[in-house]
Each structure stands twice: as C-alpha cells, then as structure tokens.
Coordinates of C-alpha atoms in Angstrom, one line a residue:
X1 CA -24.1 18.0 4.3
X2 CA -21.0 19.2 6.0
X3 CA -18.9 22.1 3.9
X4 CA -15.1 21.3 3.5
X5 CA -12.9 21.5 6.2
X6 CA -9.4 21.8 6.6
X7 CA -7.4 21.4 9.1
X8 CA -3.8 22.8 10.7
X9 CA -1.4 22.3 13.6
X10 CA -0.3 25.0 15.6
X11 CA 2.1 24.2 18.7
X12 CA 0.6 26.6 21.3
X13 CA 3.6 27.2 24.0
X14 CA 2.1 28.3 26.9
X15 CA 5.5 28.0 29.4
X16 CA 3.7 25.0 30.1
X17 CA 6.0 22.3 32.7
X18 CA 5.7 19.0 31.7
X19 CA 6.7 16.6 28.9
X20 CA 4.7 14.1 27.4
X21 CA 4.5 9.9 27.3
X22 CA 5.6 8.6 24.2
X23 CA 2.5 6.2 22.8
X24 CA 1.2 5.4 19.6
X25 CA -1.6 3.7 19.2
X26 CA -2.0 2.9 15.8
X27 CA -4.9 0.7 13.8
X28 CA -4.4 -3.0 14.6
X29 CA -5.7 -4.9 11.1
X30 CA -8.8 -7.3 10.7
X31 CA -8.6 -10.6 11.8
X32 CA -9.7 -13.4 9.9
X33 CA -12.4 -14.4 11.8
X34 CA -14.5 -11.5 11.5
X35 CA -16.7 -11.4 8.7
X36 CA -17.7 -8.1 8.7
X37 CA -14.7 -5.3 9.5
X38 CA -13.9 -1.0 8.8
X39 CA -10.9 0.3 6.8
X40 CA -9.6 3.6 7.2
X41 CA -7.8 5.2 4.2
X42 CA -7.4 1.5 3.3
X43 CA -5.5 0.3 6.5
X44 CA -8.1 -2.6 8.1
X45 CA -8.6 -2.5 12.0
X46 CA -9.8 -5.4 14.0
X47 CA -10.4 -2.7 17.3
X48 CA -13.7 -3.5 19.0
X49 CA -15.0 -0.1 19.7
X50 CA -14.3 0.0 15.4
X51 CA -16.5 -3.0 14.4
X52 CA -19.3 -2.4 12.2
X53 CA -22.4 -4.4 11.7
X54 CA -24.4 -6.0 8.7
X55 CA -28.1 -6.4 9.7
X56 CA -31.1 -7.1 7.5
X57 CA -28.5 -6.2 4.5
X58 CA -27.7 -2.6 6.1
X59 CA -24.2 -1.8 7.0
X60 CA -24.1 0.2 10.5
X61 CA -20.9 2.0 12.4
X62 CA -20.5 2.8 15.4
X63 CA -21.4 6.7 16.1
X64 CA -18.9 7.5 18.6
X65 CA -15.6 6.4 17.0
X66 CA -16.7 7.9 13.8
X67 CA -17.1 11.4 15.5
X68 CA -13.8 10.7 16.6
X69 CA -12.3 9.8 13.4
X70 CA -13.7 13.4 12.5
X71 CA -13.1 15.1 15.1
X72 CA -16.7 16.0 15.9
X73 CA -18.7 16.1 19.7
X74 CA -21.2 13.3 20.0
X75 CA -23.2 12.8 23.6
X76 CA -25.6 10.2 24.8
X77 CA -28.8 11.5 26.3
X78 CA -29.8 8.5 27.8
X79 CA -33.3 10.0 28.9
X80 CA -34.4 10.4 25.5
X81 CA -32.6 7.9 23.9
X82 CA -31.1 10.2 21.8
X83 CA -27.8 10.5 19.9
X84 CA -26.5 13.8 19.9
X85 CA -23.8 15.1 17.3
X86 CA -22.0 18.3 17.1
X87 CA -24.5 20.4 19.4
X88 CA -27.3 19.7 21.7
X89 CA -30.9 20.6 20.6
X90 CA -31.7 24.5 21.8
X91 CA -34.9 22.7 24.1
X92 CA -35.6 19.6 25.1
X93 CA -39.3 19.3 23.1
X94 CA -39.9 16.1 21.5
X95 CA -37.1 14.5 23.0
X96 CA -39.0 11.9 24.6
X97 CA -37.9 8.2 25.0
X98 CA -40.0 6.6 22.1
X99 CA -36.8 4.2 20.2
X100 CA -33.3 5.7 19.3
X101 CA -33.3 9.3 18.0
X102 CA -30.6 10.9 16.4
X103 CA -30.1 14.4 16.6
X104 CA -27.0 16.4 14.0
X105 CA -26.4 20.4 14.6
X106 CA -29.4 20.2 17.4
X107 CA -32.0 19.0 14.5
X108 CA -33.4 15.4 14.4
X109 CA -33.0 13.3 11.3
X110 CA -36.3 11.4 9.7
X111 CA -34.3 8.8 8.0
X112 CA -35.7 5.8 7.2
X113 CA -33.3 3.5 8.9
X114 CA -32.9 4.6 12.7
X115 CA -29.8 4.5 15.2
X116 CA -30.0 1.3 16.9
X117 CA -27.7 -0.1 20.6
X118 CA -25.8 -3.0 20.4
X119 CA -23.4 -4.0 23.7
X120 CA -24.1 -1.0 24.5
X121 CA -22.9 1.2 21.6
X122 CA -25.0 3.4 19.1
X123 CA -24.5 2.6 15.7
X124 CA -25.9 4.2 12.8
X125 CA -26.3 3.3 9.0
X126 CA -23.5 4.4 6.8
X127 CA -25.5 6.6 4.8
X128 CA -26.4 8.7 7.8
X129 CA -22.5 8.5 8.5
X130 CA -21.1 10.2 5.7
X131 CA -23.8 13.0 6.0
X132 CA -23.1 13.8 9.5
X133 CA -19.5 14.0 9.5
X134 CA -18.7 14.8 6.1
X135 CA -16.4 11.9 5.5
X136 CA -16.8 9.2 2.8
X137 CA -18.4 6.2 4.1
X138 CA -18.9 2.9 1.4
X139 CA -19.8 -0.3 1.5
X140 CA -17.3 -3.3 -0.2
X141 CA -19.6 -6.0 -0.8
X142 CA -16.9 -8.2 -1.8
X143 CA -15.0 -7.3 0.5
X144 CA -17.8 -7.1 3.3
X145 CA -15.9 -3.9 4.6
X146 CA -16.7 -0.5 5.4
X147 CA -14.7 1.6 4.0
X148 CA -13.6 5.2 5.5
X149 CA -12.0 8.2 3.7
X150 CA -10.4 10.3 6.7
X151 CA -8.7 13.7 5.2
X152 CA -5.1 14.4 6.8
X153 CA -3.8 17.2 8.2
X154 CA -3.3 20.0 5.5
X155 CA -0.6 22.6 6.8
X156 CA 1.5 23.0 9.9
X157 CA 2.3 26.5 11.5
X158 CA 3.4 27.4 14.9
X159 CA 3.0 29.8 17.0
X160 CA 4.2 31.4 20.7
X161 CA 1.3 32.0 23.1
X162 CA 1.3 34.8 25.1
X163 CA 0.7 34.5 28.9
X164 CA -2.6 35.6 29.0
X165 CA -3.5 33.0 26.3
X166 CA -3.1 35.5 23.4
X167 CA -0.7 34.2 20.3
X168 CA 2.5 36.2 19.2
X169 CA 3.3 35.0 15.2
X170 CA 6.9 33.3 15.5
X171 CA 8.1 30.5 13.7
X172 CA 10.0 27.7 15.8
X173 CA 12.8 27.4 13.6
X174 CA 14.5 24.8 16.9
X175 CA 11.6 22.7 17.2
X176 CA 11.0 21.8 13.1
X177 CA 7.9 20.1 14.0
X178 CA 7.2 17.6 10.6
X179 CA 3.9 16.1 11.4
X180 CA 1.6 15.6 14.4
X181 CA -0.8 12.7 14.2
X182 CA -4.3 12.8 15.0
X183 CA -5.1 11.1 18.6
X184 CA -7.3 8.6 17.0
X185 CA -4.2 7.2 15.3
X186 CA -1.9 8.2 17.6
X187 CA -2.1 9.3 21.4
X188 CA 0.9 11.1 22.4
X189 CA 3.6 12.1 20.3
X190 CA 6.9 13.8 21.0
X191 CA 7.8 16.8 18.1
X192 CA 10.5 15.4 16.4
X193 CA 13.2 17.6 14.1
X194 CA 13.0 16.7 9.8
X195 CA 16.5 16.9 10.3
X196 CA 16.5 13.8 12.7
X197 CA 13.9 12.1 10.8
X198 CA 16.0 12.1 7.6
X199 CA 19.2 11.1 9.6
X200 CA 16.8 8.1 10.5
X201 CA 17.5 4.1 9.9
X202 CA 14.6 2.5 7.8
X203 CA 14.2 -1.2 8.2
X204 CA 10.9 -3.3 7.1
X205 CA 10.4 -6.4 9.0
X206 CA 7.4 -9.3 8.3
X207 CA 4.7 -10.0 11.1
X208 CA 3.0 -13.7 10.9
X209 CA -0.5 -11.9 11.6
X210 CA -4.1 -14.1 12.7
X211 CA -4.6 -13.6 8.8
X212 CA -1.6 -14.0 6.9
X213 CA 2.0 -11.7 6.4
X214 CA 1.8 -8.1 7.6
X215 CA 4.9 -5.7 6.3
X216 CA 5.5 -3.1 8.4
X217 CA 7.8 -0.2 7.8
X218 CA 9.8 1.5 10.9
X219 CA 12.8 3.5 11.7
X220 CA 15.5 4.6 14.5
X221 CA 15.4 7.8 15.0
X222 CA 18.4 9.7 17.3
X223 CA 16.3 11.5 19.5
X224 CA 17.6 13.1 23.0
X225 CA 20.9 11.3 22.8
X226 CA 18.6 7.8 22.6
X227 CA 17.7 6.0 19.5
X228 CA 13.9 5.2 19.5
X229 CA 11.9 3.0 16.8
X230 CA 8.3 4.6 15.2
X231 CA 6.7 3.9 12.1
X232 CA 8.0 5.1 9.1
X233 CA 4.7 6.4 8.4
X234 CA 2.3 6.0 10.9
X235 CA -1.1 6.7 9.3
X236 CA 0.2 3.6 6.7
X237 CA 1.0 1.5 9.9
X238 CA -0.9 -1.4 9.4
X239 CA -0.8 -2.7 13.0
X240 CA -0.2 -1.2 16.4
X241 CA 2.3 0.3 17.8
X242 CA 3.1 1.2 21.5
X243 CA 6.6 2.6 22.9
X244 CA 7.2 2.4 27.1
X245 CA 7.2 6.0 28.3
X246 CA 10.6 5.8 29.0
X247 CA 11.1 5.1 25.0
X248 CA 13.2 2.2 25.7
X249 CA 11.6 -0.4 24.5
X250 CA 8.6 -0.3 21.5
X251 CA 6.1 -3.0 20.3
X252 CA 4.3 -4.0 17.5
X253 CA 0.8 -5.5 18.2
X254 CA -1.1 -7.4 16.1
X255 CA -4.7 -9.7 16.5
X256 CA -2.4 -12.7 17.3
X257 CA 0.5 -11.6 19.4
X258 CA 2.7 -8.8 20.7
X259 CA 6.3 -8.2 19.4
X260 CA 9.5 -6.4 20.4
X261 CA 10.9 -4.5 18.4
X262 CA 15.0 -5.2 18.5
X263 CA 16.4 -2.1 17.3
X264 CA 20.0 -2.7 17.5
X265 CA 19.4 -5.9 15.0
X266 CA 16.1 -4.0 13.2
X267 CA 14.1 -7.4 13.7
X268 CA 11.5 -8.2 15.5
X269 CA 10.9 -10.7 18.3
X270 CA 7.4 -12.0 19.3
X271 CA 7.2 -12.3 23.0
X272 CA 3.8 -13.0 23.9
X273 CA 2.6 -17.1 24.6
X274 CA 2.0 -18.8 21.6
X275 CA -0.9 -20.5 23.3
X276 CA -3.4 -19.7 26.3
X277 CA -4.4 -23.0 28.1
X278 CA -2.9 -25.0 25.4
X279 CA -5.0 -23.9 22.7
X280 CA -3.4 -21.4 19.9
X281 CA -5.0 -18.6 18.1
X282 CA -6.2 -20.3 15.1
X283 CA -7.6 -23.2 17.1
X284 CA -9.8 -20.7 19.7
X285 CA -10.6 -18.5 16.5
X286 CA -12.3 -21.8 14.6
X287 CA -13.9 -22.0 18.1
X288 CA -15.8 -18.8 17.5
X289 CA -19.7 -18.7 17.3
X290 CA -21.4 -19.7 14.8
X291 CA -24.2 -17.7 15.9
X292 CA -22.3 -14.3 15.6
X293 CA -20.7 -13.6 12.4
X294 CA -19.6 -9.9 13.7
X295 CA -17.3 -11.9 17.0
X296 CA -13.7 -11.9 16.3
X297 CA -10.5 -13.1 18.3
X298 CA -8.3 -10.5 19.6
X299 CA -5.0 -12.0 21.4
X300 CA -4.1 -8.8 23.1
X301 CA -6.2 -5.4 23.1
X302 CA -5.8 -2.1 23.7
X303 CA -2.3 -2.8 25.1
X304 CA -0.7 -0.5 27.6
X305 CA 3.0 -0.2 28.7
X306 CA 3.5 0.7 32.5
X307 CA 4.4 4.0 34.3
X308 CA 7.9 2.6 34.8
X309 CA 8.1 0.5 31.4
X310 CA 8.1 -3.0 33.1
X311 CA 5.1 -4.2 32.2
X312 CA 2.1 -4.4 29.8
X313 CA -2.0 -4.5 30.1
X314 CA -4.2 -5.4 27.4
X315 CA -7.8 -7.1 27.1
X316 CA -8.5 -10.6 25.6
X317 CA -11.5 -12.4 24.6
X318 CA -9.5 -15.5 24.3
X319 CA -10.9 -16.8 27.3
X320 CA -14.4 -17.0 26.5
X321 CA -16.3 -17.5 23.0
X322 CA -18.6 -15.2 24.4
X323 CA -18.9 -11.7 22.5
X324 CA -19.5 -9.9 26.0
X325 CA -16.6 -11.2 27.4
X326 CA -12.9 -9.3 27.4
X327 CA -10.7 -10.8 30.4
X328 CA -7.9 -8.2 31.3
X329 CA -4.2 -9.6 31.3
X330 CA -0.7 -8.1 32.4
X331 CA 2.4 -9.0 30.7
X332 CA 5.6 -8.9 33.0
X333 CA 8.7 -7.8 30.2
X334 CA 11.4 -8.8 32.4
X335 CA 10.2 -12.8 33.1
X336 CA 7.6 -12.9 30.1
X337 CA 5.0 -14.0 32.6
X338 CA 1.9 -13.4 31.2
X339 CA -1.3 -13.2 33.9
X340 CA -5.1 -12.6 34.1
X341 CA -5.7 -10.2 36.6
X342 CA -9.5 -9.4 36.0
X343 CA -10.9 -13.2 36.6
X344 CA -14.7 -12.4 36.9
X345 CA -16.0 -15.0 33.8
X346 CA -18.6 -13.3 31.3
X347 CA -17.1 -9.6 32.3
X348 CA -16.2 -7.1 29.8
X349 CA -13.2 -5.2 31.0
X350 CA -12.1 -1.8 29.4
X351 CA -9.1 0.0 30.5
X352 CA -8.7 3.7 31.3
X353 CA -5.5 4.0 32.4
X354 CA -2.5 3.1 34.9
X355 CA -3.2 4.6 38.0
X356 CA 0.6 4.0 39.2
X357 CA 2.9 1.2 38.1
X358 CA 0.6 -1.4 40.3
X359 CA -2.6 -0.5 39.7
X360 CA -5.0 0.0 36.5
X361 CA -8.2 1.8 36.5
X362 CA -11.1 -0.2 34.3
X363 CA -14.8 0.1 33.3
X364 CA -16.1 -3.5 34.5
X365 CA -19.4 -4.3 32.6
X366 CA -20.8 -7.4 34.2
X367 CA -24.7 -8.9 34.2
X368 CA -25.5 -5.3 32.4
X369 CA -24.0 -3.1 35.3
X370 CA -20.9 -1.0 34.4
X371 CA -18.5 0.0 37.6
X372 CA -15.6 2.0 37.7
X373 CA -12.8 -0.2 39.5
X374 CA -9.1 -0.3 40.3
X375 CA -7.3 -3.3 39.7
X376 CA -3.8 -4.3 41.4
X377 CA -1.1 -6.7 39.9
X378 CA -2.9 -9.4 42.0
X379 CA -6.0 -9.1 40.5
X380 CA -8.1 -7.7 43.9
X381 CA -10.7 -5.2 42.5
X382 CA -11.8 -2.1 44.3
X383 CA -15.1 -0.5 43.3
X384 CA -14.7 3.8 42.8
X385 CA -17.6 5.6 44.1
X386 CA -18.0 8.1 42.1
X387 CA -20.3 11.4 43.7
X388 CA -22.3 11.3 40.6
X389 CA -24.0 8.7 38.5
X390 CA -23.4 10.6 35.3
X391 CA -19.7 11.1 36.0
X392 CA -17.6 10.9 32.6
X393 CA -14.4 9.3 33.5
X394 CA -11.8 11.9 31.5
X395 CA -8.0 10.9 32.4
X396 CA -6.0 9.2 34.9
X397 CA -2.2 9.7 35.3
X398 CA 0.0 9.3 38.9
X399 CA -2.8 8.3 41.3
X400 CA -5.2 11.0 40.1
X401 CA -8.2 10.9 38.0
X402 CA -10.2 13.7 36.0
X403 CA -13.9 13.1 35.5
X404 CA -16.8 15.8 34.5
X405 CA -20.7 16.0 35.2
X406 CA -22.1 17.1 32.0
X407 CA -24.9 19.8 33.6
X408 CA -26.9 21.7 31.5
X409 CA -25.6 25.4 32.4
X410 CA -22.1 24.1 32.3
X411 CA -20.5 20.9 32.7
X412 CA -18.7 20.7 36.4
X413 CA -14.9 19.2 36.0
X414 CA -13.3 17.3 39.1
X415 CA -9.7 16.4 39.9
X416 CA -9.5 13.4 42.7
X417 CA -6.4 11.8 43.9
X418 CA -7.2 8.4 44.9
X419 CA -5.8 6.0 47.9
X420 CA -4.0 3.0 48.3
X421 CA -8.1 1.9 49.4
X422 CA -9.3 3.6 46.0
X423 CA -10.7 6.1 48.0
X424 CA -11.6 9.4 46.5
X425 CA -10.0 12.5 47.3
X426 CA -11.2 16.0 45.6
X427 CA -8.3 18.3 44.9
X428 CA -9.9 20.8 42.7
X429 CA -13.7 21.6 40.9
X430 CA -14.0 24.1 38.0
X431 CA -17.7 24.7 37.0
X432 CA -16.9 25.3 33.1
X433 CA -19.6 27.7 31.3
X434 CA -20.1 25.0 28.7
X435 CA -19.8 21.5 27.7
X436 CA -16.6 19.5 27.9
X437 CA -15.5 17.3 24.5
X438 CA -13.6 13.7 25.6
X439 CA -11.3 13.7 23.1
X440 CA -7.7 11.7 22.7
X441 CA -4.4 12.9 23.9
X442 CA -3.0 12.7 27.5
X443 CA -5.1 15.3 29.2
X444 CA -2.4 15.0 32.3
X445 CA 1.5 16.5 31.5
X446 CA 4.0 13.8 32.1
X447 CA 5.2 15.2 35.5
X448 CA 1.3 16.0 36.5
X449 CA 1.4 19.4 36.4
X450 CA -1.3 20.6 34.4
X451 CA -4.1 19.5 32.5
X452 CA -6.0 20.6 29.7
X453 CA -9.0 19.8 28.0
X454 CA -11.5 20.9 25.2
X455 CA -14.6 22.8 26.2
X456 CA -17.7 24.1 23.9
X457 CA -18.9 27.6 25.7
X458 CA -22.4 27.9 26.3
X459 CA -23.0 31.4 23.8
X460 CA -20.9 29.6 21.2
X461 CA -21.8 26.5 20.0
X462 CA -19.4 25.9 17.5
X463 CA -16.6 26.9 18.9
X464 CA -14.1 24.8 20.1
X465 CA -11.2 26.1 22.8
X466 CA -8.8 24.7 25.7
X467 CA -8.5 25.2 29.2
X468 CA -5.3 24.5 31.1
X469 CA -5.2 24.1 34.4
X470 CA -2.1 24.6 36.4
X471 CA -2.8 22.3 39.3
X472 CA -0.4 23.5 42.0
X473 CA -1.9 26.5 41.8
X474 CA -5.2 25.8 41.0
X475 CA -5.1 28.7 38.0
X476 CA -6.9 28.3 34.7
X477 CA -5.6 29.5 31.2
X478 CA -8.1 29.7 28.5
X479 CA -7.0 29.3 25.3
X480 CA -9.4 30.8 23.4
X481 CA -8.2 33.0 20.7
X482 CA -6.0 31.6 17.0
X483 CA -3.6 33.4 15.6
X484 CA -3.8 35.7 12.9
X485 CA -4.9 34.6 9.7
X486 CA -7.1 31.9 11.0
X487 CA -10.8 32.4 9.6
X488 CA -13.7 32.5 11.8
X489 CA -14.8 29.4 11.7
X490 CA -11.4 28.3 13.6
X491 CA -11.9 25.5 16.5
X492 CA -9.7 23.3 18.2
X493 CA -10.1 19.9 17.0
X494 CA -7.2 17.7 19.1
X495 CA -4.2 18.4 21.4
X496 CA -1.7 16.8 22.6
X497 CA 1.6 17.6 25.3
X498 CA 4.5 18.2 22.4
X499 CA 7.2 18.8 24.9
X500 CA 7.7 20.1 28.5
X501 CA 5.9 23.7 27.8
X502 CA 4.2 23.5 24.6
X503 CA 0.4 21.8 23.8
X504 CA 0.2 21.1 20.3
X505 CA -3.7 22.1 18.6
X506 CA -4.7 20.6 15.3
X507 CA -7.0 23.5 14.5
X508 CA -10.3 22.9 12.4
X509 CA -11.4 25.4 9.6
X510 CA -14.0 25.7 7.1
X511 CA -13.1 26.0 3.6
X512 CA -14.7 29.4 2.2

C-alpha cells in the first residue's frame, strides 16, 4: 500500500515566452443508458476512456485513467502482456507473454483476479486499484457505480526559477495564483488573481441532461480587460466545460447536447441539433444493445474548440449502435452546421489535437488496426507514417507534432512539422536518459515556442522532473531541482503553461 502523499503547486517561471489556451475539460456526468458508470469525489462521468466494467460480479477500471487520476506512470509492454505501474521491472525475467500480468513498483502481483483487455484497454479489479494507487476505490451496489476518492491539492507556493533551472524563494505577490486544477479535470488554465475571482458574477443555470436536470454553477470573471465565464468550482462541475482559446466564447457539454454559455444574459443556449437523422437522443439511446449493458450514448465527445474559435470537434457514437464505433463531427459556431467528417462506418475515431484551424489529427481504429491520420474540414483522411511502430503520439499544436520511442536506455523524443500532404518533417531529436511520462497539459506554449514534458531518469526511478525545450534554439532546461523545504521524496506530478513565461508544477510529496 501506498504511504500518504500530499501534494503542492509551485509556479516555476523560467522567462519562458508563450501563453497558454484557455480549456477546461471537466467530468461530463453518466448517462442514463449506461448501467454500469465511475464517480469521482461524487461527480458521475459518462467519458469512455472512464467506463468501468461488471463481469462475473467483479467490478473492473480502467488502469490507465486511474494512474491518471493519481498522477502515477503506467506503460503497456505489449511483448509480455504486461501492465506496468509506477516503474518498469529492474530485468525482463518471467516477463513472458502467458495472459495479462500486472506489474506495481517493478514487482508482479499474484492476485486472484488478473488484468484483463477490453477495446483495447487494460482494466483491472478495484481491489487491485486502490492498492496500487493509494486512492479509495468502492463498489455502490445500488447504485452500480464505482466510486473514487481523489485527494486535492493541499497548499500552493510559488517560486522564481533561476536560469539555470535552480529556484530563488520569492513569493508572487502580482500573480495571486488561488488554485490550479489537476489536468485530469482541467487541461489548461490561466492563473487568475483572488482579487478578480471575488470581484466575479455568480449565476447558476439548469441543463435538461440525457438523465434528467443538471445545476451548474458559473461565474464572469474580468480578466485582461475581457470578461470570461468558468465554473464556480470546477472540481464540483458536474458537466463539461470548454472555453475557445481566444476566451470569447465558453460551452457547457453534456451526454445530450452542447451549450453556449451567454454571459451578458448569464443563461445558457443549447446550440447543437436536437436530432441526428431525425431520431433524438432518447430515441437512439432506447436503441442501444441489449447485448451490452456497459454501451452508452454520448451526443458529443471529447469536444474541442478551433485554433481560431470558429469551430468545434467532438466524437459521437450516435451513428452506430455499435460499441466500437465513435464517428467524428465538426460543429461550424457561426452557421450552426453540424457535419461528420470521419465517414468510415464501424471506425472508432479519437482525437489528438488541431493541427491548424482545418485540420485535426486522430487515432483511427478500424477492423483492429489503429492509424495515425489527419483529417481536413472535408473529411479527406491522410495516413501519418510515423518512423517507428512504437511511436507515442505526445502533442500537437500549429502544424507540429511531438511523439517519443520509449527505448530501453532512454526514451528518444521527436518534434516533426507536418505538410499540407501530412508529410513528416523532423525539426529536432533529444535522446532523454530516461523514460518520458504522457501526462495532461498542453505540452506546446501558445505561440509554439517551447515545450515541456515530464521525464523519469534512468538512476532515479522515482523521481519525477521537466525538460523544456526552447525550440528556436534547440536548447534544453532541466528542471530538476525544488525549492527549499521540499522533502526528498519531491516529484513533479503535472504542469501546465500559467502565463507567457511561467509553467505551473503540482509537486508530489510523501507524508513523513
């Protein structure tokens, strides 16, 4: 069992250029016809990747999003079949393919009830769940949930960093940083003053959800001589919430529909169709099958505003019963045109990212083969070739695209700009002396930059620092010391882009 951990946010300003897109992406809540769905600190989502299953009796998760609700490194090794949690095993003996292994702090586990893949995810009992990542995992019978206790963020402190990546203890008494989310909840967001957020409007407003009333909370918040609408409490938030990068225009998303946020009138006005092919939510959810009690209906999925704030991508299973199928849609904001772009039937599409304001980079899983593609407003699909089979995609932003190679000695991370013929173009390699962590947060500055990500060195298994790469230059800045009075056990657990020169850390710590 895991010790106690808590955790803290230091903003780490590194003279860093570039600001930061302003995105939430908060929990969407279950929809009614799923029989089988996760809570997290009460609040019910309905995301796919979040679904858990009930088999023989036995409530399972799914590995990889509970690592990320903790914070915690999990790998596939897909030539042993193994699930890998916080460190890789110190040899490869007895890792053979012989059924789903899973291995925690590089030791294999004898439980009784193994991993198992479904739609190619790794799910593991419950049980196993809470002991790996130390957070409280329970089964609601009568509720057929699974419930999750996830800790918050304990204190906040901030600090300067030093050029050379060293810290200097200084409080930023002009950027009164309240709160920073955790990227599971939320992927980007912009350091705003107490002072603004007490001066801020608070409205509630009622969302007709796939399974009944929703009440969310929001306010409008002066910010940069703009007013912008957030949650009032976005950990609470019940449904999702995305803002345009520009922070023009916000939405709140839930199983059923997609809704604009009005702020001047602090009311809310659904926008997307009421029905697709003449059929409406309810009627295409009683449509479900029968044969799958875990399937549920989701109207719009993982949705996306545009580079330039005019448009919106999601993924939809309302075109197909089928619990392999998720058809990607755009959403036009200025003629409310709504249109599938990704029109291969039985396809599961998953989105990555905008690669510019025309083109969106996907995972395509069709007839059990996953391809990395580039889709235009048009719906014409280009295939990415990749140079290596085991290339992680890591972040996309502006016609570029980060990816790594896991390697045993040290994972190798890539930078490629890609063409108007999705060809790829390398503009820089950095062979790290460790293993790279995917973790949420825009890896990319706004303006492109720099980028950073989180990397495990080799002679340190448990630690956890940054790199920051300054593209133009091609320099690296390791972040790779805390400031003072952080205990040994200090790691980086999430970043995100604060402001134009600072990265904000939420820094893990055991408990003595």
């Amino acid at each position: 069992m895991k010790s106690n951990v808590m955790h803290r946010v230091f903003a780490v300003l590194a003279s860093l250029a570039g600001a930061m897109m302003l995105t939430f992406l908060a929990a969407p809540a279950a929809s009614a016809a799923s029989s089988v769905y996760l809570t997290v600190n009460g609040v019910p989502t309905n995301q796919p990747s979040l679904v858990p299953l009930l088999i023989e009796g036995h409530a399972y998760v799914p590995v990889r999003a509970m690592a990320e609700l903790a914070g915690e490194a999990v790998e596939w090794d897909g030539g042993s079949c193994s699930v890998l949690i916080r460190t890789k095993p110190a040899a490869a003996e007895g890792m053979s393919c012989r059924g789903v292994q899973l291995w925690i702090d590089g030791k294999r586990t004898s439980e009784e009830l193994k991993p198992i893949i479904r739609n190619n995810r790794a799910y593991v009992p419950i049980r196993t769940a809470t002991a790996a990542f130390g957070m409280p995992v329970a089964w609601d019978n009568v509720k057929r949930s699974v419930n999750v206790t996830k800790k918050a963020v304990d204190s906040l402190a901030a600090y300067h960093l030093l050029p050379d990546g060293r810290y200097r203890i200084e409080k930023l008494a002009a950027r009164q940083i309240e709160r920073i989310q955790e990227p599971v909840t939320t992927s980007q967001l912009r350091s705003i003053g107490a002072d603004a957020l007490a001066r801020s409007e608070k409205f509630e407003a009622t969302v007709m959800t796939g399974h009944g009333d929703v009440l969310v909370k929001l306010q409008k918040v002066s910010l940069a001589g703009r007013s912008i609408v957030m949650p009032q409490d976005i950990d609470q938030f019940p449904l999702e919430y995305v803002i345009t990068p520009d922070g023009n225009k916000s939405f709140v998303v839930a199983d059923n529909g997609i809704w604009l946020i009005n702020s001047a009138a602090k009311k809310l006005q659904r926008i997307s169709p009421l029905a697709y092919k003449g059929k409406t939510f309810s009627m295409i959810a009683k449509e479900g099958p029968t044969n799958d009690e875990h399937w549920m209906l989701y109207w719009n999925g993982g949705v996306r505003p545009s580079p330039d704030g005019t448009k919106l991508i999601y993924t939809s299973n309302k075109t197909n019963r089928s619990p392999m199928e998720a058809a990607l849609f755009t959403y036009d904001l200025a003629t409310g045109a709504e249109t599938r772009i990704g029109k291969t039937d039985g396809a599961m599409y998953e989105i990555i990212g905008w690669l510019d304001s025309q083109r969106v980079l996907c995972i395509k899983e069709y007839d059990s083969v996953r391809t990395t593609i580039a889709v235009n407003m048009q719906g014409e699909e280009r295939e990415l070739d990749l140079p290596d089979i085991e290339a992680q995609l890591f972040a996309v932003q502006d016609d570029r695209i980060a990816y790594y190679v896991p390697h045993n000695d040290g994972d190798e991370f890539h930078i490629a700009s890609i063409d108007s013929s999705s060809e790829l173009h390398d503009i820089a390699t950095l062979r790290s002396q460790g293993s790279i962590r995917m973790r949420g947060g825009q890896a990319f500055s706004l303006h492109g930059s720099y980028l950073a990500f989180i990397y495990v060195p080799n002679d340190e298994p448990m630690a956890r620092y940054l790199k920051v790469i300054q593209l133009n230059t091609e320099t690296v800045t390791d972040i790779d010391t805390f400031p003072l009075g952080a205990q040994a056990s200090a790691a980086i657990l999430e970043f995100a882009w604060a402001d134009d020169d600072t990265i904000v850390a939420v820094i893990h710590e055991d408990e003595a």
